[in-house]
Amino acid sequence: MEMDTVSVRCCIAGGGPAGMMLGLLLARAGIEVLVLEKHADFLRDFRGDTIHPSTLEVMHELGLLEALLKLPHQKAPRINAQFGELALTVADFTYLKARCRFIAFMPQWDFLNLLADRAARYPTFQLRMNAEVTGLMEEAGRVVGLQVATPDGPFAVRAGLIVGADGRHSVVRARADLQVEEFGVPMDVLWFRLSRRSDDPEDPVGRFDIGRIFIMLSRGDYWQCGFVIPKGSDAQIREQGLASFRHSLAELAPFVADRVGELGDWEAIKLLSVQVDRLRQWYRPGLLCIGDAAHAMSPVGGVGINLAIQDAIAASNLLAASLREDCLRVEDLQRVQQRRDLPTRMTQRLQLFLQNRVITRVLHGGGSLVPPLFIRRLARFPFLRGILARIIGIGFRPEHVNTASVWTDQEAGREG
Ligand SMILES: Cc1cc2nc3c(=O)[nH]c(=O)nc-3n(C[C@H](O)[C@H](O)[C@H](O)COP(=O)(O)OP(=O)(O)OC[C@H]3O[C@@H](n4cnc5c(N)ncnc54)[C@H](O)[C@@H]3O)c2cc1C
């Protein structure tokens, strides 16, 4: 039996930050775009929660900043860390020359729902949830479409450009046989929630002690917690028992000692496997990968979402005109990689440096916890915190939206 086939100018696999932002930008530029997301909604527990100053700037350029900041969020003007007895500010965003000098902590589903809502106001935008990309269609060495599974049965999409924005375990990049360069990672993360009280600290908290790192991100009435463990040690930690795990948390963050009992069983604690990798080539004729599908990011610095969004902006800026004219060449796709390769490499290099110099040392160190020299320098020289804030908050080579909207944003707003 023939499969149903739909045709669009651009089809994006994956409705994460990269896919939704690119979908919005292309629709805004008058290009017919279809985003396919395998889940039924954006409401998954594991989504990074950080909206960085550079993304806030982009939201301003799109006329969406006000709407975004109306959603419940916490502003973090600084990132603080505690190394054993030493408490210090690692990044201070108040130094930035930016419209928003803070990181907005917001559940990512709220951010993605806003992008989906605004994109849906453009007539050229379509989003299909519950649509899982399972394979690619190729003709004469060119990717020309996708196979999609849905609860109502499979269908196919033909498009002038397929974008793989389907994250760290990208099906698109695997099916396209793009070569991946992998970098070693010393850690995994246990992910869970604890309730939050009104007299708890406001800012995100990172506590480093021998063999343990505990990160807490405020989501209003609860803490989203990440407990960093040596890679592959999950089974051993579970074997030691829940009581021992709860005890570790209470030791690291005494103000939650009265709440660790909320973790009633291991079901409440999910293992997130961390990986860092990068495609050697992000494209093939008819296909481009962006975001984690092109370069899986470590959670270090919480910059992955930012980078994914920057890729989407660069892709839209560089491809919109040729997509609209239906004259996309492989050289155009190459230009996207050329533009984003350097910032990606530099960010990953920094993440790997921090992983090796700080995280490995904390997780595998014995005796007393002595913070590395550059961390001690951060405590002494405030301008260094400004530099780190710039790298984390703005990133290398920030992108700006320069794709004109063919249908003005005011018109799009009125339609909705
Ligand atoms: C433990 C951990 C914590 C992190 N915390 C942060 C943080 O706080 N801040 C930060 O900036 N970064 C963080 N990161 C990194 C961040 O999660 C990623 O860099 C970022 O999500 C990449 O965005 P993306 O849109 O490329 O991919 P994703 O966010 O992974 O989105 C991909 C989307 O594609 C969908 N999808 C997957 N396969 C298919 C398919 N076959 N068909 C259709 N849809 C599909 C998925 O459901 C998903 O919605 C963290 C990473 C880890 C591992």
XYZ file of C-alpha atoms and ligand atoms in Angstrom:
469
model
C 0.000 0.000 0.000
C 1.277 3.510 -0.898
C 2.185 5.666 2.097
C 0.624 9.143 2.376
C 3.175 11.773 1.377
C 3.176 15.458 2.212
C 5.449 18.008 0.530
C 6.924 21.105 2.174
C 9.885 23.378 1.493
C 11.635 22.478 4.774
C 10.991 19.673 7.251
C 12.583 19.747 10.708
C 12.965 16.564 12.776
C 12.716 17.421 16.493
C 10.806 20.103 18.379
C 13.472 21.051 20.933
C 15.025 24.530 21.215
C 16.895 24.199 17.886
C 13.954 22.810 15.896
C 11.260 25.106 17.303
C 13.372 28.242 16.907
C 14.279 27.360 13.306
C 10.635 26.513 12.570
C 9.509 29.906 13.889
C 12.220 31.822 12.008
C 11.562 30.130 8.666
C 7.783 30.465 8.974
C 8.302 34.117 9.818
C 10.368 34.469 6.646
C 7.446 33.078 4.620
C 8.859 29.577 4.094
C 6.601 26.560 4.331
C 8.005 24.530 7.214
C 6.886 21.388 9.046
C 8.303 20.458 12.477
C 7.951 16.825 13.583
C 8.170 16.054 17.316
C 8.011 12.476 18.549
C 6.414 13.281 21.913
C 2.793 14.307 22.456
C 3.801 17.508 24.319
C 6.849 19.426 25.518
C 6.188 18.429 29.117
C 9.180 16.247 29.784
C 11.053 16.370 33.047
C 14.486 16.459 31.513
C 14.904 19.677 29.601
C 17.592 22.182 30.516
C 15.858 25.176 32.042
C 18.161 28.031 31.207
C 17.399 30.970 28.920
C 20.615 32.926 28.504
C 21.094 36.668 27.932
C 21.879 36.058 24.224
C 18.626 34.092 23.768
C 16.745 36.827 25.635
C 18.274 39.306 23.160
C 17.036 37.177 20.252
C 13.572 37.045 21.809
C 13.683 40.842 21.941
C 14.668 40.973 18.237
C 11.626 38.794 17.518
C 9.356 41.029 19.610
C 8.723 38.167 22.063
C 10.741 39.211 25.104
C 7.838 40.793 26.940
C 5.634 37.725 26.439
C 8.480 35.448 27.538
C 9.185 37.357 30.729
C 5.493 37.284 31.627
C 5.827 33.503 32.050
C 6.822 32.295 35.546
C 10.612 32.339 35.827
C 13.454 33.077 38.224
C 16.176 35.572 37.367
C 19.723 34.528 38.250
C 22.130 37.480 37.960
C 24.949 35.272 39.267
C 25.973 31.632 39.426
C 27.307 30.614 42.817
C 29.272 27.545 43.806
C 30.512 26.087 47.043
C 33.779 24.095 47.042
C 34.014 22.425 50.424
C 34.259 25.448 52.734
C 34.880 28.000 49.948
C 31.750 29.793 48.691
C 32.193 31.905 45.576
C 30.475 33.519 42.607
C 31.670 31.858 39.408
C 29.850 34.029 36.879
C 28.401 37.505 37.369
C 26.002 38.548 34.585
C 25.545 42.064 35.981
C 28.838 42.914 34.178
C 27.378 42.132 30.747
C 26.586 44.760 28.152
C 23.242 43.170 27.382
C 19.564 44.050 27.577
C 18.956 41.282 30.150
C 21.806 40.809 32.609
C 20.616 37.515 34.047
C 19.848 33.937 33.169
C 16.118 33.261 33.196
C 15.344 29.888 34.738
C 12.106 28.713 33.208
C 10.718 25.223 32.616
C 11.662 24.565 29.003
C 8.158 23.410 28.112
C 6.892 26.956 28.779
C 9.547 28.378 26.457
C 8.799 25.823 23.707
C 5.036 26.319 24.063
C 5.537 30.053 23.552
C 7.615 29.457 20.393
C 4.987 26.973 19.121
C 2.152 29.392 19.857
C 3.841 32.299 18.067
C 4.981 30.164 15.129
C 1.427 28.844 14.673
C 0.314 32.412 13.893
C 2.243 32.272 10.613
C 0.299 30.488 7.874
C 3.399 28.682 6.585
C 4.089 26.886 9.902
C 2.996 23.373 10.821
C 3.879 21.360 13.910
C 3.025 17.657 14.217
C 3.344 16.150 17.658
C 3.430 12.362 18.153
C 5.360 12.149 14.871
C 8.577 10.170 15.145
C 11.097 10.303 12.336
C 12.234 6.757 11.575
C 14.189 7.024 8.336
C 15.400 9.114 5.424
C 14.434 8.977 1.757
C 17.246 9.430 -0.732
C 17.410 9.831 -4.484
C 20.633 9.954 -6.456
C 22.760 10.681 -3.380
C 20.486 13.478 -2.152
C 18.242 13.363 0.920
C 14.755 14.194 -0.343
C 12.467 13.220 2.508
C 11.678 11.489 5.779
C 9.678 8.515 6.953
C 7.514 9.219 9.944
C 5.692 6.937 12.412
C 2.544 8.181 14.187
C -0.126 6.466 16.318
C -2.407 6.719 13.243
C 0.096 5.008 10.982
C 3.177 6.008 9.001
C 3.512 8.783 6.438
C 6.290 10.321 4.368
C 7.460 13.901 3.930
C 9.258 15.237 0.853
C 11.156 18.491 1.331
C 13.818 20.636 -0.341
C 15.668 20.641 2.997
C 15.562 18.181 5.875
C 16.921 19.469 9.178
C 18.020 17.058 11.890
C 17.301 18.870 15.187
C 16.470 15.638 16.994
C 19.002 15.913 19.772
C 21.824 13.812 21.203
C 20.440 10.490 20.009
C 19.605 11.848 16.552
C 18.021 9.295 14.234
C 18.577 11.676 11.322
C 22.335 11.859 11.725
C 22.576 8.095 12.259
C 20.543 7.326 9.113
C 22.539 9.892 7.135
C 25.752 8.099 8.082
C 27.410 11.317 9.184
C 30.682 10.692 11.005
C 30.725 11.509 14.713
C 33.781 12.481 16.735
C 33.274 11.453 20.383
C 34.941 13.039 23.396
C 35.288 11.254 26.714
C 33.016 12.308 29.543
C 33.737 11.484 33.218
C 30.189 11.834 34.529
C 26.503 11.049 34.435
C 23.730 12.894 36.258
C 20.978 11.688 38.602
C 17.947 13.950 38.068
C 15.121 14.445 40.622
C 12.993 17.019 42.455
C 12.781 18.245 46.030
C 10.236 20.730 47.321
C 11.345 24.335 47.797
C 10.458 26.657 50.674
C 10.106 30.417 50.559
C 13.146 30.913 52.846
C 15.453 28.727 50.673
C 18.220 30.470 48.673
C 17.020 32.249 45.500
C 19.982 31.678 43.168
C 20.908 28.335 41.620
C 23.180 26.376 43.905
C 26.187 24.218 42.981
C 27.914 22.341 45.803
C 31.196 20.527 45.238
C 32.606 18.113 47.803
C 34.969 15.149 47.590
C 33.393 12.603 45.223
C 30.115 14.537 44.918
C 28.577 17.471 43.052
C 25.039 18.636 43.762
C 23.335 21.200 41.505
C 19.962 22.732 42.451
C 17.890 24.858 40.069
C 14.857 26.683 41.416
C 11.587 26.017 39.610
C 9.493 28.119 41.990
C 7.910 25.702 44.430
C 10.428 22.920 43.833
C 14.127 22.381 43.212
C 15.171 20.583 40.054
C 18.217 18.717 41.297
C 21.165 17.149 39.498
C 23.547 14.909 41.419
C 26.691 14.391 39.356
C 28.232 10.919 39.616
C 31.266 9.246 37.997
C 30.288 7.771 34.619
C 28.958 4.241 34.973
C 28.597 4.375 38.793
C 24.778 4.493 38.875
C 24.350 0.789 39.782
C 26.888 1.057 42.606
C 25.126 4.122 44.073
C 21.757 2.358 43.945
C 23.301 -0.707 45.624
C 24.517 1.459 48.523
C 20.862 2.218 49.202
C 18.517 5.186 49.205
C 19.272 6.086 52.824
C 22.944 6.631 51.992
C 21.989 8.715 48.921
C 19.616 10.890 50.954
C 22.318 11.320 53.600
C 24.767 12.613 50.930
C 22.229 15.203 49.767
C 21.561 16.391 53.317
C 25.300 16.725 53.950
C 25.854 18.767 50.804
C 22.810 21.027 51.197
C 21.796 20.976 54.893
C 18.772 23.236 54.231
C 17.044 20.323 52.427
C 17.848 17.734 55.127
C 14.213 17.839 56.283
C 12.968 17.048 52.753
C 15.227 14.322 51.385
C 12.603 11.802 52.635
C 10.447 12.976 49.681
C 12.615 10.637 47.598
C 10.568 7.567 48.482
C 12.083 5.157 45.938
C 14.607 5.047 43.095
C 11.771 5.570 40.584
C 11.878 9.255 41.549
C 15.524 9.470 40.468
C 16.365 9.290 36.759
C 19.767 8.589 35.261
C 20.794 11.041 32.515
C 23.715 9.844 30.481
C 26.057 12.684 29.491
C 27.842 12.706 26.145
C 29.944 15.218 24.230
C 30.441 14.714 20.513
C 30.518 16.564 17.202
C 29.842 15.741 13.583
C 32.814 16.145 11.270
C 30.412 17.344 8.591
C 26.993 18.707 9.578
C 25.357 18.336 6.154
C 24.791 16.281 3.046
C 22.978 17.327 -0.108
C 19.405 18.046 1.058
C 20.182 17.635 4.780
C 21.576 19.705 7.648
C 22.008 18.859 11.345
C 21.935 21.555 14.043
C 21.913 21.718 17.846
C 22.767 18.571 19.798
C 22.214 16.476 16.647
C 25.317 18.174 15.215
C 27.197 18.513 18.521
C 25.957 16.942 21.783
C 26.758 19.307 24.627
C 27.722 18.528 28.198
C 25.577 20.140 30.925
C 28.685 22.069 32.084
C 27.857 25.793 32.042
C 24.296 25.032 30.903
C 25.049 26.398 27.423
C 23.609 23.680 25.156
C 20.217 25.315 24.645
C 21.858 28.607 23.855
C 24.107 27.002 21.247
C 21.186 25.112 19.708
C 19.272 28.378 19.322
C 22.298 30.161 17.856
C 22.590 27.383 15.240
C 18.929 27.874 14.340
C 19.412 31.627 13.845
C 22.517 31.143 11.691
C 20.698 28.507 9.604
C 17.731 30.803 9.069
C 19.910 33.828 8.251
C 21.979 31.867 5.739
C 19.324 29.654 4.145
C 16.022 31.557 4.116
C 16.590 33.364 0.814
C 17.645 30.273 -1.166
C 14.901 28.181 0.465
C 12.331 30.767 -0.548
C 13.650 30.810 -4.118
C 13.932 26.989 -4.094
C 17.563 27.103 -5.174
C 19.318 25.663 -2.121
C 22.829 24.374 -2.858
C 25.088 22.205 -0.724
C 27.468 25.211 -0.455
C 24.720 27.051 1.475
C 24.607 24.210 4.024
C 28.384 24.237 4.229
C 28.244 27.948 5.129
C 26.064 27.148 8.154
C 28.684 24.735 9.484
C 31.474 27.205 8.694
C 29.667 29.870 10.687
C 28.857 27.703 13.732
C 31.814 25.309 13.826
C 34.222 27.629 15.645
C 31.860 28.703 18.460
C 30.894 25.059 18.925
C 34.507 23.861 19.098
C 35.480 26.622 21.511
C 32.502 25.952 23.793
C 33.076 22.190 23.810
C 36.793 22.718 24.467
C 35.920 24.840 27.486
C 33.398 22.270 28.712
C 35.993 19.497 28.369
C 38.576 21.639 30.186
C 36.159 22.187 33.091
C 35.195 18.526 33.093
C 38.808 17.433 33.302
C 40.121 20.150 35.635
C 37.198 20.508 38.006
C 34.660 17.707 37.738
C 37.051 14.751 37.435
C 39.122 16.201 40.251
C 36.102 16.572 42.521
C 34.589 13.181 41.651
C 37.792 11.175 41.876
C 39.874 13.286 44.268
C 40.819 11.964 47.686
C 41.788 13.817 50.875
C 40.689 17.429 51.173
C 38.987 19.350 48.392
C 41.304 22.065 47.063
C 39.608 24.053 44.279
C 41.749 24.339 41.126
C 43.885 27.483 40.816
C 41.638 29.240 38.290
C 38.607 28.741 40.558
C 40.573 30.312 43.433
C 41.479 33.181 41.077
C 37.775 33.707 40.317
C 37.288 34.338 44.007
C 40.072 36.953 44.028
C 39.574 38.802 40.724
C 35.969 39.887 40.049
C 36.668 40.781 36.378
C 37.300 37.054 35.706
C 33.704 36.377 36.774
C 32.644 38.911 34.148
C 34.629 37.043 31.472
C 33.074 33.717 32.430
C 29.648 35.397 32.483
C 30.235 36.612 28.914
C 31.236 33.127 27.719
C 28.282 31.462 29.463
C 25.692 34.200 28.940
C 26.497 35.382 25.427
C 28.834 32.736 24.033
C 31.336 32.937 21.202
C 30.100 34.676 18.012
C 26.529 35.550 19.073
C 23.936 35.497 16.273
C 21.270 38.084 15.539
C 18.054 37.612 13.607
C 18.473 39.268 10.227
C 15.815 37.360 8.348
C 13.056 39.819 7.589
C 9.547 38.764 8.481
C 7.414 38.626 5.316
C 4.290 38.945 7.389
C 4.858 41.463 10.132
C 4.975 40.231 13.693
C 2.148 42.642 14.575
C -0.015 41.002 11.908
C 0.915 37.559 13.208
C 0.025 38.663 16.742
C -3.372 40.019 15.670
C -4.271 36.825 13.836
C -3.657 34.754 16.979
C 22.066 16.207 32.282
C 22.041 17.356 31.320
C 21.623 18.614 31.779
C 21.616 19.711 30.895
N 21.228 20.921 31.381
C 21.268 22.008 30.553
C 20.897 23.303 31.018
O 20.498 23.498 32.169
N 20.984 24.336 30.137
C 21.396 24.165 28.843
O 21.485 25.150 28.079
N 21.732 22.954 28.383
C 21.673 21.874 29.192
N 22.020 20.643 28.706
C 22.299 20.509 27.264
C 20.957 20.665 26.496
O 20.019 19.728 27.002
C 21.098 20.441 24.979
O 22.310 20.997 24.510
C 19.912 21.102 24.232
O 18.691 20.543 24.715
C 20.002 20.870 22.726
O 18.807 21.323 22.096
P 18.301 20.585 20.746
O 17.075 21.297 20.328
O 19.432 20.479 19.798
O 17.996 19.097 21.202
P 16.931 18.540 22.269
O 16.663 19.521 23.325
O 17.437 17.194 22.667
O 15.601 18.377 21.420
C 15.465 17.354 20.463
C 13.982 17.122 20.247
O 13.841 16.159 19.210
C 12.864 15.202 19.610
N 13.183 13.963 18.896
C 14.176 13.098 19.167
N 14.190 12.097 18.281
C 13.159 12.336 17.427
C 12.655 11.653 16.293
N 13.210 10.516 15.862
N 11.583 12.175 15.653
C 10.993 13.332 16.082
N 11.445 14.012 17.170
C 12.512 13.521 17.824
C 12.997 15.118 21.113
O 11.820 14.622 21.720
C 13.275 16.578 21.475
O 12.079 17.301 21.684
C 22.025 19.535 29.537
C 22.424 18.280 29.080
C 22.446 17.196 29.951
C 22.891 15.861 29.430
